[in-house]
């Protein structure tokens, strides 16, 4: 099934530069409907507001709610639990990756990353595009 | 007391008195023996107390020396000056790199805009260049997080220093507050200045031209 590039993507990061970089890279990949949130709490609010998102790309280290907590909230919400969720983080320790995997993360990108990695991980979650 | 062992020395003395008195011991003789024993016990205790007193005296001197050393470290200067300056400088690094990164990203976005108006080959090439710029700019996020860790480590050091000061009492605090900044540090320049402390070039130029 072809990936719908018109779908909305929610990117979550407390660094404005990272949000800007992700938005630009997603635009290059053909995803123009991109919304932003600066921490897990505000992301959860957006997700629960009823807006439909085809993918969440989230950082881990954020306050007050971090990316792992956001992921757990998403996976425990019946309306959101099947939402594709990619973690993009500098946390590269294996125990962190395992914790995210156990919490149900769809894929995991370690910072710094390149556009090819982002595309490959998105394709593994959404299907080739 | 029945069943309890009698002091061997007391037993020996009582036996001797018993023999000397032909089976009789006068109450004054018993009182004399007990008096001697009590004196011996007092002397024994006194020696132990002197030893303990000397030990405590040594310990007290040791604590005083440590307090003096902590005061010499100028913990309040560390807290209020060095740690604060270090933290502010690191925050300034994050702000400066963030601003620079946004400027670079802005330039890369303009390159992409131009690419959209060019023919395919040139557009692809320019878009690739913009992508490389975006990828390189992820450094800002990483450095920001690393600097954040250093700032948190400085906070922990500050807390530990202050805990140590509190543990050794007001003497350390008073001496620390009386301390003067070291001459060596005062002689150093501290540039580049942080935003609040800095003068802009035009302000400096105004000073030189006599308008300031």
PDB file of C-alpha atoms in Angstrom, chain A residues 13 15-18 20-21 24-25 27-28 59 61 90 111-116, chain B residues 98 101-102 105-106 109 112-113 127 130-131 134-135 137-138 140-142 144-145:
ATOM      1  CA  UNK A  13      11.352  18.168  20.415  1.00  0.00           C
ATOM      2  CA  UNK A  15      15.012  22.224  20.581  1.00  0.00           C
ATOM      3  CA  UNK A  16      13.613  24.579  17.976  1.00  0.00           C
ATOM      4  CA  UNK A  17      16.537  23.877  15.659  1.00  0.00           C
ATOM      5  CA  UNK A  18      15.732  20.163  15.681  1.00  0.00           C
ATOM      6  CA  UNK A  20      13.149  23.057  12.020  1.00  0.00           C
ATOM      7  CA  UNK A  21      15.577  20.428  10.703  1.00  0.00           C
ATOM      8  CA  UNK A  24      12.742  20.573   6.369  1.00  0.00           C
ATOM      9  CA  UNK A  25      13.808  16.954   5.951  1.00  0.00           C
ATOM     10  CA  UNK A  27       9.343  18.420   3.432  1.00  0.00           C
ATOM     11  CA  UNK A  28      12.109  17.057   1.214  1.00  0.00           C
ATOM     12  CA  UNK A  59      12.731  13.254  21.030  1.00  0.00           C
ATOM     13  CA  UNK A  61      14.868  14.131  26.648  1.00  0.00           C
ATOM     14  CA  UNK A  90      20.778  11.044  21.576  1.00  0.00           C
ATOM     15  CA  UNK A 111      21.134  11.574  16.910  1.00  0.00           C
ATOM     16  CA  UNK A 112      22.981  12.866  15.022  1.00  0.00           C
ATOM     17  CA  UNK A 113      21.254  11.285  12.053  1.00  0.00           C
ATOM     18  CA  UNK A 114      21.076  11.886   8.334  1.00  0.00           C
ATOM     19  CA  UNK A 115      18.207  12.184   5.882  1.00  0.00           C
ATOM     20  CA  UNK A 116      18.752   8.671   4.518  1.00  0.00           C
TER      21      UNK A 116
ATOM     22  CA  UNK B  98      21.286  28.072  18.498  1.00  0.00           C
ATOM     23  CA  UNK B 101      22.273  27.282  13.613  1.00  0.00           C
ATOM     24  CA  UNK B 102      19.039  29.093  12.817  1.00  0.00           C
ATOM     25  CA  UNK B 105      19.217  26.743   8.446  1.00  0.00           C
ATOM     26  CA  UNK B 106      17.684  29.922   7.053  1.00  0.00           C
ATOM     27  CA  UNK B 109      16.091  26.964   3.210  1.00  0.00           C
ATOM     28  CA  UNK B 112      16.088  25.032  -1.429  1.00  0.00           C
ATOM     29  CA  UNK B 113      13.745  27.811  -2.536  1.00  0.00           C
ATOM     30  CA  UNK B 127      18.650  20.177  -2.572  1.00  0.00           C
ATOM     31  CA  UNK B 130      20.691  21.842   1.661  1.00  0.00           C
ATOM     32  CA  UNK B 131      20.138  18.344   3.058  1.00  0.00           C
ATOM     33  CA  UNK B 134      20.353  20.249   7.709  1.00  0.00           C
ATOM     34  CA  UNK B 135      22.139  17.059   8.744  1.00  0.00           C
ATOM     35  CA  UNK B 137      23.009  21.313  11.988  1.00  0.00           C
ATOM     36  CA  UNK B 138      21.841  18.461  14.217  1.00  0.00           C
ATOM     37  CA  UNK B 140      23.358  21.972  17.931  1.00  0.00           C
ATOM     38  CA  UNK B 141      20.895  19.656  19.598  1.00  0.00           C
ATOM     39  CA  UNK B 142      23.666  17.279  20.699  1.00  0.00           C
ATOM     40  CA  UNK B 144      22.991  21.617  23.791  1.00  0.00           C
ATOM     41  CA  UNK B 145      22.193  18.366  25.561  1.00  0.00           C
TER      42      UNK B 145
END
